[in-house]
mmCIF file with all atom_site columns, C-alpha atoms in Angstrom:
data_model
loop_
_atom_site.group_PDB
_atom_site.id
_atom_site.type_symbol
_atom_site.label_atom_id
_atom_site.label_alt_id
_atom_site.label_comp_id
_atom_site.label_asym_id
_atom_site.label_entity_id
_atom_site.label_seq_id
_atom_site.pdbx_PDB_ins_code
_atom_site.Cartn_x
_atom_site.Cartn_y
_atom_site.Cartn_z
_atom_site.occupancy
_atom_site.B_iso_or_equiv
_atom_site.pdbx_formal_charge
_atom_site.auth_seq_id
_atom_site.auth_comp_id
_atom_site.auth_asym_id
_atom_site.auth_atom_id
_atom_site.pdbx_PDB_model_num
ATOM 1   C CA . MET F 1 1   ? 7.444   24.576  -1.418 1.00 75.00 ? 712 MET F CA 1
ATOM 2   C CA . PRO F 1 2   ? 5.444   23.431  1.645  1.00 88.00 ? 713 PRO F CA 1
ATOM 3   C CA . THR F 1 3   ? 7.252   21.131  4.074  1.00 94.00 ? 714 THR F CA 1
ATOM 4   C CA . LEU F 1 4   ? 5.930   17.779  5.225  1.00 96.00 ? 715 LEU F CA 1
ATOM 5   C CA . ALA F 1 5   ? 6.554   15.766  8.412  1.00 97.00 ? 716 ALA F CA 1
ATOM 6   C CA . ALA F 1 6   ? 5.699   12.056  8.381  1.00 97.00 ? 717 ALA F CA 1
ATOM 7   C CA . VAL F 1 7   ? 4.678   10.289  11.616 1.00 97.00 ? 718 VAL F CA 1
ATOM 8   C CA . ILE F 1 8   ? 5.010   6.503   11.867 1.00 98.00 ? 719 ILE F CA 1
ATOM 9   C CA . LEU F 1 9   ? 3.908   4.540   14.945 1.00 97.00 ? 720 LEU F CA 1
ATOM 10  C CA . THR F 1 10  ? 5.967   1.379   15.466 1.00 98.00 ? 721 THR F CA 1
ATOM 11  C CA . LYS F 1 11  ? 6.548   -1.728  17.523 1.00 98.00 ? 722 LYS F CA 1
ATOM 12  C CA . ASN F 1 12  ? 8.670   -4.495  16.037 1.00 98.00 ? 723 ASN F CA 1
ATOM 13  C CA . GLU F 1 13  ? 8.356   -3.283  12.444 1.00 98.00 ? 724 GLU F CA 1
ATOM 14  C CA . GLU F 1 14  ? 11.789  -4.288  11.118 1.00 98.00 ? 725 GLU F CA 1
ATOM 15  C CA . ARG F 1 15  ? 10.195  -6.169  8.209  1.00 98.00 ? 726 ARG F CA 1
ATOM 16  C CA . ASP F 1 16  ? 7.971   -3.337  6.932  1.00 97.00 ? 727 ASP F CA 1
ATOM 17  C CA . LEU F 1 17  ? 9.670   -0.127  8.048  1.00 98.00 ? 728 LEU F CA 1
ATOM 18  C CA . PRO F 1 18  ? 12.503  0.044   5.466  1.00 98.00 ? 729 PRO F CA 1
ATOM 19  C CA . ALA F 1 19  ? 10.138  0.175   2.468  1.00 97.00 ? 730 ALA F CA 1
ATOM 20  C CA . CYS F 1 20  ? 7.917   2.728   4.206  1.00 98.00 ? 731 CYS F CA 1
ATOM 21  C CA . LEU F 1 21  ? 10.889  4.981   4.949  1.00 98.00 ? 732 LEU F CA 1
ATOM 22  C CA . GLU F 1 22  ? 12.221  4.606   1.399  1.00 98.00 ? 733 GLU F CA 1
ATOM 23  C CA . SER F 1 23  ? 8.848   5.686   -0.002 1.00 97.00 ? 734 SER F CA 1
ATOM 24  C CA . LEU F 1 24  ? 9.068   8.927   2.009  1.00 97.00 ? 735 LEU F CA 1
ATOM 25  C CA . LYS F 1 25  ? 12.470  9.981   0.630  1.00 95.00 ? 736 LYS F CA 1
ATOM 26  C CA . GLY F 1 26  ? 12.297  13.216  -1.301 1.00 93.00 ? 737 GLY F CA 1
ATOM 27  C CA . VAL F 1 27  ? 8.743   13.882  -0.087 1.00 95.00 ? 738 VAL F CA 1
ATOM 28  C CA . ALA F 1 28  ? 8.931   14.222  3.706  1.00 97.00 ? 739 ALA F CA 1
ATOM 29  C CA . SER F 1 29  ? 11.342  16.831  5.039  1.00 96.00 ? 740 SER F CA 1
ATOM 30  C CA . GLU F 1 30  ? 11.108  15.230  8.488  1.00 97.00 ? 741 GLU F CA 1
ATOM 31  C CA . ILE F 1 31  ? 10.291  11.677  9.566  1.00 98.00 ? 742 ILE F CA 1
ATOM 32  C CA . PHE F 1 32  ? 9.275   10.821  13.121 1.00 98.00 ? 743 PHE F CA 1
ATOM 33  C CA . VAL F 1 33  ? 9.121   7.239   14.366 1.00 98.00 ? 744 VAL F CA 1
ATOM 34  C CA . VAL F 1 34  ? 7.190   6.893   17.623 1.00 98.00 ? 745 VAL F CA 1
ATOM 35  C CA . ASP F 1 35  ? 8.063   3.501   19.052 1.00 98.00 ? 746 ASP F CA 1
ATOM 36  C CA . SER F 1 36  ? 6.353   1.595   21.842 1.00 98.00 ? 747 SER F CA 1
ATOM 37  C CA . GLY F 1 37  ? 9.035   -0.854  22.919 1.00 97.00 ? 748 GLY F CA 1
ATOM 38  C CA . SER F 1 38  ? 10.445  -2.632  19.892 1.00 98.00 ? 749 SER F CA 1
ATOM 39  C CA . THR F 1 39  ? 12.735  -5.563  20.632 1.00 98.00 ? 750 THR F CA 1
ATOM 40  C CA . ASP F 1 40  ? 13.827  -6.114  17.026 1.00 98.00 ? 751 ASP F CA 1
ATOM 41  C CA . ARG F 1 41  ? 15.881  -3.840  14.711 1.00 98.00 ? 752 ARG F CA 1
ATOM 42  C CA . THR F 1 42  ? 13.123  -1.217  14.246 1.00 98.00 ? 753 THR F CA 1
ATOM 43  C CA . LEU F 1 43  ? 15.007  1.595   15.988 1.00 98.00 ? 754 LEU F CA 1
ATOM 44  C CA . GLU F 1 44  ? 18.274  0.755   14.236 1.00 98.00 ? 755 GLU F CA 1
ATOM 45  C CA . ILE F 1 45  ? 16.503  0.888   10.864 1.00 98.00 ? 756 ILE F CA 1
ATOM 46  C CA . ALA F 1 46  ? 14.752  4.169   11.695 1.00 98.00 ? 757 ALA F CA 1
ATOM 47  C CA . ASN F 1 47  ? 18.045  5.711   12.805 1.00 98.00 ? 758 ASN F CA 1
ATOM 48  C CA . HIS F 1 48  ? 19.829  4.458   9.668  1.00 98.00 ? 759 HIS F CA 1
ATOM 49  C CA . HIS F 1 49  ? 17.205  6.248   7.518  1.00 98.00 ? 760 HIS F CA 1
ATOM 50  C CA . GLY F 1 50  ? 17.591  9.496   9.455  1.00 97.00 ? 761 GLY F CA 1
ATOM 51  C CA . ALA F 1 51  ? 14.245  9.365   11.244 1.00 98.00 ? 762 ALA F CA 1
ATOM 52  C CA . ARG F 1 52  ? 13.844  11.117  14.575 1.00 98.00 ? 763 ARG F CA 1
ATOM 53  C CA . ILE F 1 53  ? 12.918  8.534   17.195 1.00 98.00 ? 764 ILE F CA 1
ATOM 54  C CA . LEU F 1 54  ? 10.594  9.091   20.132 1.00 98.00 ? 765 LEU F CA 1
ATOM 55  C CA . THR F 1 55  ? 9.449   6.389   22.549 1.00 98.00 ? 766 THR F CA 1
ATOM 56  C CA . HIS F 1 56  ? 6.157   6.186   24.379 1.00 98.00 ? 767 HIS F CA 1
ATOM 57  C CA . PRO F 1 57  ? 4.166   3.309   25.944 1.00 97.00 ? 768 PRO F CA 1
ATOM 58  C CA . PHE F 1 58  ? 1.265   2.171   23.759 1.00 95.00 ? 769 PHE F CA 1
ATOM 59  C CA . LEU F 1 59  ? -2.333  2.505   24.948 1.00 90.00 ? 770 LEU F CA 1
ATOM 60  C CA . ASN F 1 60  ? -4.136  2.557   21.582 1.00 88.00 ? 771 ASN F CA 1
ATOM 61  C CA . GLN F 1 61  ? -3.590  3.969   18.089 1.00 87.00 ? 772 GLN F CA 1
ATOM 62  C CA . ALA F 1 62  ? -5.442  7.233   18.677 1.00 86.00 ? 773 ALA F CA 1
ATOM 63  C CA . ALA F 1 63  ? -3.765  7.980   22.025 1.00 89.00 ? 774 ALA F CA 1
ATOM 64  C CA . GLN F 1 64  ? -0.334  7.164   20.610 1.00 93.00 ? 775 GLN F CA 1
ATOM 65  C CA . PHE F 1 65  ? -0.899  9.341   17.577 1.00 90.00 ? 776 PHE F CA 1
ATOM 66  C CA . ASN F 1 66  ? -2.179  12.272  19.657 1.00 89.00 ? 777 ASN F CA 1
ATOM 67  C CA . TRP F 1 67  ? 0.891   11.913  21.890 1.00 93.00 ? 778 TRP F CA 1
ATOM 68  C CA . ALA F 1 68  ? 3.062   12.042  18.777 1.00 94.00 ? 779 ALA F CA 1
ATOM 69  C CA . LEU F 1 69  ? 1.365   15.204  17.520 1.00 91.00 ? 780 LEU F CA 1
ATOM 70  C CA . ASP F 1 70  ? 1.870   16.844  20.908 1.00 92.00 ? 781 ASP F CA 1
ATOM 71  C CA . ASN F 1 71  ? 5.524   15.810  21.240 1.00 95.00 ? 782 ASN F CA 1
ATOM 72  C CA . ILE F 1 72  ? 7.198   15.980  17.854 1.00 94.00 ? 783 ILE F CA 1
ATOM 73  C CA . GLN F 1 73  ? 9.225   19.122  17.414 1.00 93.00 ? 784 GLN F CA 1
ATOM 74  C CA . SER F 1 74  ? 8.624   19.968  13.804 1.00 94.00 ? 785 SER F CA 1
ATOM 75  C CA . ALA F 1 75  ? 8.639   23.114  11.728 1.00 92.00 ? 786 ALA F CA 1
ATOM 76  C CA . ALA F 1 76  ? 6.796   21.371  8.870  1.00 95.00 ? 787 ALA F CA 1
ATOM 77  C CA . GLU F 1 77  ? 3.595   22.942  7.584  1.00 94.00 ? 788 GLU F CA 1
ATOM 78  C CA . TRP F 1 78  ? 1.919   19.602  6.831  1.00 95.00 ? 789 TRP F CA 1
ATOM 79  C CA . VAL F 1 79  ? 1.716   16.260  8.695  1.00 94.00 ? 790 VAL F CA 1
ATOM 80  C CA . LEU F 1 80  ? 1.343   12.844  7.078  1.00 94.00 ? 791 LEU F CA 1
ATOM 81  C CA . ARG F 1 81  ? 0.173   9.879   9.101  1.00 93.00 ? 792 ARG F CA 1
ATOM 82  C CA . ILE F 1 82  ? 1.507   6.644   7.633  1.00 95.00 ? 793 ILE F CA 1
ATOM 83  C CA . ASP F 1 83  ? 1.710   3.121   9.055  1.00 94.00 ? 794 ASP F CA 1
ATOM 84  C CA . ALA F 1 84  ? 4.949   1.143   8.842  1.00 97.00 ? 795 ALA F CA 1
ATOM 85  C CA . ASP F 1 85  ? 3.321   -1.378  6.497  1.00 94.00 ? 796 ASP F CA 1
ATOM 86  C CA . GLU F 1 86  ? 2.176   1.367   4.116  1.00 93.00 ? 797 GLU F CA 1
ATOM 87  C CA . ARG F 1 87  ? 4.058   3.050   1.296  1.00 93.00 ? 798 ARG F CA 1
ATOM 88  C CA . LEU F 1 88  ? 3.531   6.151   -0.773 1.00 93.00 ? 799 LEU F CA 1
ATOM 89  C CA . SER F 1 89  ? 2.874   5.081   -4.344 1.00 89.00 ? 800 SER F CA 1
ATOM 90  C CA . GLU F 1 90  ? 5.127   6.478   -7.066 1.00 92.00 ? 801 GLU F CA 1
ATOM 91  C CA . GLU F 1 91  ? 2.108   8.364   -8.383 1.00 90.00 ? 802 GLU F CA 1
ATOM 92  C CA . LEU F 1 92  ? 1.497   10.030  -5.001 1.00 90.00 ? 803 LEU F CA 1
ATOM 93  C CA . ARG F 1 93  ? 5.215   10.753  -4.557 1.00 93.00 ? 804 ARG F CA 1
ATOM 94  C CA . ARG F 1 94  ? 5.233   12.621  -7.891 1.00 93.00 ? 805 ARG F CA 1
ATOM 95  C CA . GLU F 1 95  ? 1.936   14.434  -7.317 1.00 91.00 ? 806 GLU F CA 1
ATOM 96  C CA . LEU F 1 96  ? 2.201   15.463  -3.664 1.00 91.00 ? 807 LEU F CA 1
ATOM 97  C CA . PRO F 1 97  ? 4.771   18.308  -3.764 1.00 91.00 ? 808 PRO F CA 1
ATOM 98  C CA . GLY F 1 98  ? 2.940   20.160  -6.551 1.00 91.00 ? 809 GLY F CA 1
ATOM 99  C CA . ARG F 1 99  ? -0.448  19.468  -5.019 1.00 90.00 ? 810 ARG F CA 1
ATOM 100 C CA . LEU F 1 100 ? 0.568   20.925  -1.633 1.00 92.00 ? 811 LEU F CA 1
ATOM 101 C CA . ALA F 1 101 ? 2.167   23.964  -3.261 1.00 92.00 ? 812 ALA F CA 1
ATOM 102 C CA . GLY F 1 102 ? -0.965  24.680  -5.288 1.00 91.00 ? 813 GLY F CA 1
ATOM 103 C CA . LEU F 1 103 ? -3.546  24.483  -2.487 1.00 91.00 ? 814 LEU F CA 1
ATOM 104 C CA . ARG F 1 104 ? -5.636  27.458  -1.451 1.00 89.00 ? 815 ARG F CA 1
ATOM 105 C CA . ASN F 1 105 ? -4.841  28.727  2.040  1.00 86.00 ? 816 ASN F CA 1
ATOM 106 C CA . GLU F 1 106 ? -8.191  27.627  3.454  1.00 85.00 ? 817 GLU F CA 1
ATOM 107 C CA . VAL F 1 107 ? -7.552  23.951  2.623  1.00 88.00 ? 818 VAL F CA 1
ATOM 108 C CA . SER F 1 108 ? -6.484  22.224  5.839  1.00 87.00 ? 819 SER F CA 1
ATOM 109 C CA . GLY F 1 109 ? -6.443  18.545  4.872  1.00 86.00 ? 820 GLY F CA 1
ATOM 110 C CA . LEU F 1 110 ? -6.365  16.084  2.001  1.00 87.00 ? 821 LEU F CA 1
ATOM 111 C CA . LEU F 1 111 ? -8.091  12.743  1.629  1.00 84.00 ? 822 LEU F CA 1
ATOM 112 C CA . VAL F 1 112 ? -5.890  9.988   0.237  1.00 82.00 ? 823 VAL F CA 1
ATOM 113 C CA . PRO F 1 113 ? -7.250  6.807   -1.383 1.00 78.00 ? 824 PRO F CA 1
ATOM 114 C CA . ARG F 1 114 ? -5.868  3.723   0.344  1.00 74.00 ? 825 ARG F CA 1
ATOM 115 C CA . ARG F 1 115 ? -4.905  1.046   -2.157 1.00 72.00 ? 826 ARG F CA 1
ATOM 116 C CA . ILE F 1 116 ? -4.625  -2.459  -0.742 1.00 73.00 ? 827 ILE F CA 1
ATOM 117 C CA . GLN F 1 117 ? -2.046  -4.830  -2.211 1.00 70.00 ? 828 GLN F CA 1
ATOM 118 C CA . PHE F 1 118 ? -2.646  -8.578  -2.114 1.00 72.00 ? 829 PHE F CA 1
ATOM 119 C CA . LEU F 1 119 ? -0.183  -11.078 -3.567 1.00 76.00 ? 830 LEU F CA 1
ATOM 120 C CA . GLY F 1 120 ? 1.599   -8.209  -5.296 1.00 75.00 ? 831 GLY F CA 1
ATOM 121 C CA . ARG F 1 121 ? -1.500  -6.824  -7.024 1.00 75.00 ? 832 ARG F CA 1
ATOM 122 C CA . SER F 1 122 ? -3.768  -3.882  -6.220 1.00 74.00 ? 833 SER F CA 1
ATOM 123 C CA . ILE F 1 123 ? -7.330  -4.657  -5.211 1.00 73.00 ? 834 ILE F CA 1
ATOM 124 C CA . ARG F 1 124 ? -9.428  -2.087  -7.051 1.00 72.00 ? 835 ARG F CA 1
ATOM 125 C CA . HIS F 1 125 ? -12.940 -3.491  -6.776 1.00 71.00 ? 836 HIS F CA 1
ATOM 126 C CA . GLY F 1 126 ? -15.597 -4.011  -4.123 1.00 70.00 ? 837 GLY F CA 1
ATOM 127 C CA . ASP F 1 127 ? -15.342 -2.210  -0.803 1.00 69.00 ? 838 ASP F CA 1
ATOM 128 C CA . SER F 1 128 ? -11.523 -2.169  -0.863 1.00 65.00 ? 839 SER F CA 1
ATOM 129 C CA . TYR F 1 129 ? -10.859 0.714   -3.246 1.00 70.00 ? 840 TYR F CA 1
ATOM 130 C CA . PRO F 1 130 ? -11.062 3.524   -2.967 1.00 74.00 ? 841 PRO F CA 1
ATOM 131 C CA . VAL F 1 131 ? -11.241 3.955   0.792  1.00 77.00 ? 842 VAL F CA 1
ATOM 132 C CA . TRP F 1 132 ? -10.668 7.685   1.313  1.00 79.00 ? 843 TRP F CA 1
ATOM 133 C CA . LEU F 1 133 ? -8.694  8.505   4.454  1.00 78.00 ? 844 LEU F CA 1
ATOM 134 C CA . LEU F 1 134 ? -7.664  11.839  5.910  1.00 79.00 ? 845 LEU F CA 1
ATOM 135 C CA . ARG F 1 135 ? -3.940  11.153  6.245  1.00 85.00 ? 846 ARG F CA 1
ATOM 136 C CA . LEU F 1 136 ? -2.506  14.558  5.384  1.00 89.00 ? 847 LEU F CA 1
ATOM 137 C CA . TRP F 1 137 ? -3.329  17.869  7.057  1.00 88.00 ? 848 TRP F CA 1
ATOM 138 C CA . LYS F 1 138 ? -1.933  21.204  8.084  1.00 89.00 ? 849 LYS F CA 1
ATOM 139 C CA . ARG F 1 139 ? -0.058  21.003  11.342 1.00 83.00 ? 850 ARG F CA 1
ATOM 140 C CA . GLY F 1 140 ? -2.380  21.814  14.246 1.00 76.00 ? 851 GLY F CA 1
ATOM 141 C CA . CYS F 1 141 ? -5.567  21.112  12.296 1.00 78.00 ? 852 CYS F CA 1
ATOM 142 C CA . ALA F 1 142 ? -6.293  17.500  13.318 1.00 71.00 ? 853 ALA F CA 1
ATOM 143 C CA . GLY F 1 143 ? -6.065  14.856  16.004 1.00 68.00 ? 854 GLY F CA 1
ATOM 144 C CA . ALA F 1 144 ? -7.435  11.370  16.604 1.00 69.00 ? 855 ALA F CA 1
ATOM 145 C CA . ARG F 1 145 ? -10.503 10.089  18.430 1.00 63.00 ? 856 ARG F CA 1
ATOM 146 C CA . THR F 1 146 ? -10.804 6.661   19.982 1.00 60.00 ? 857 THR F CA 1
ATOM 147 C CA . PRO F 1 147 ? -13.985 4.729   19.163 1.00 53.00 ? 858 PRO F CA 1
ATOM 148 C CA . GLY F 1 148 ? -12.723 1.340   20.309 1.00 47.00 ? 859 GLY F CA 1
ATOM 149 C CA . TRP F 1 149 ? -9.418  0.462   18.636 1.00 41.00 ? 860 TRP F CA 1
ATOM 150 C CA . THR F 1 150 ? -9.805  2.589   15.532 1.00 44.00 ? 861 THR F CA 1
ATOM 151 C CA . SER F 1 151 ? -8.616  6.110   15.159 1.00 44.00 ? 862 SER F CA 1
ATOM 152 C CA . THR F 1 152 ? -10.270 8.785   13.072 1.00 48.00 ? 863 THR F CA 1
ATOM 153 C CA . LEU F 1 153 ? -8.975  12.222  12.386 1.00 47.00 ? 864 LEU F CA 1
ATOM 154 C CA . CYS F 1 154 ? -11.018 15.183  13.439 1.00 48.00 ? 865 CYS F CA 1
ATOM 155 C CA . SER F 1 155 ? -10.740 18.897  14.111 1.00 49.00 ? 866 SER F CA 1
ATOM 156 C CA . PRO F 1 156 ? -8.763  20.024  17.186 1.00 43.00 ? 867 PRO F CA 1
ATOM 157 C CA . LYS F 1 157 ? -11.908 21.055  19.085 1.00 39.00 ? 868 LYS F CA 1
ATOM 158 C CA . ASP F 1 158 ? -13.231 17.479  18.786 1.00 37.00 ? 869 ASP F CA 1
ATOM 159 C CA . ARG F 1 159 ? -9.967  15.959  19.904 1.00 33.00 ? 870 ARG F CA 1
ATOM 160 C CA . LEU F 1 160 ? -10.272 13.635  22.893 1.00 25.00 ? 871 LEU F CA 1
#
């Protein structure tokens, strides 16, 4: 079965990080938390859940994520980018291992629909769902660009 490394960028995420880390159990073989100076219990929580912790000063999302990709020491075949306030749904947790195992060799990334929760309910109408994001790719096949404060994933040759 293909292995998966999750990368989470953090700063003072003690409120959201536990649920994110719990959602990765049984799916991610490695979890990396890249922290930019938390002063709360973020690092303690990450350590308690067995995440590998790296620290790096924050410039912007894309630069931080590219730094993470360059500095994590992982043997995983696939990388998942997930924010501390995000969780893998139960549906995705069940589907992901089989989906990765069944992919053709030439597939290098998967788009994931982001589902926004508001007041405990999924927003499934309007411009909010589905928003397809490239959050999962073969290691070495993606990076992030910086158009302002947003980060988009692209091929390594386009990486800035």
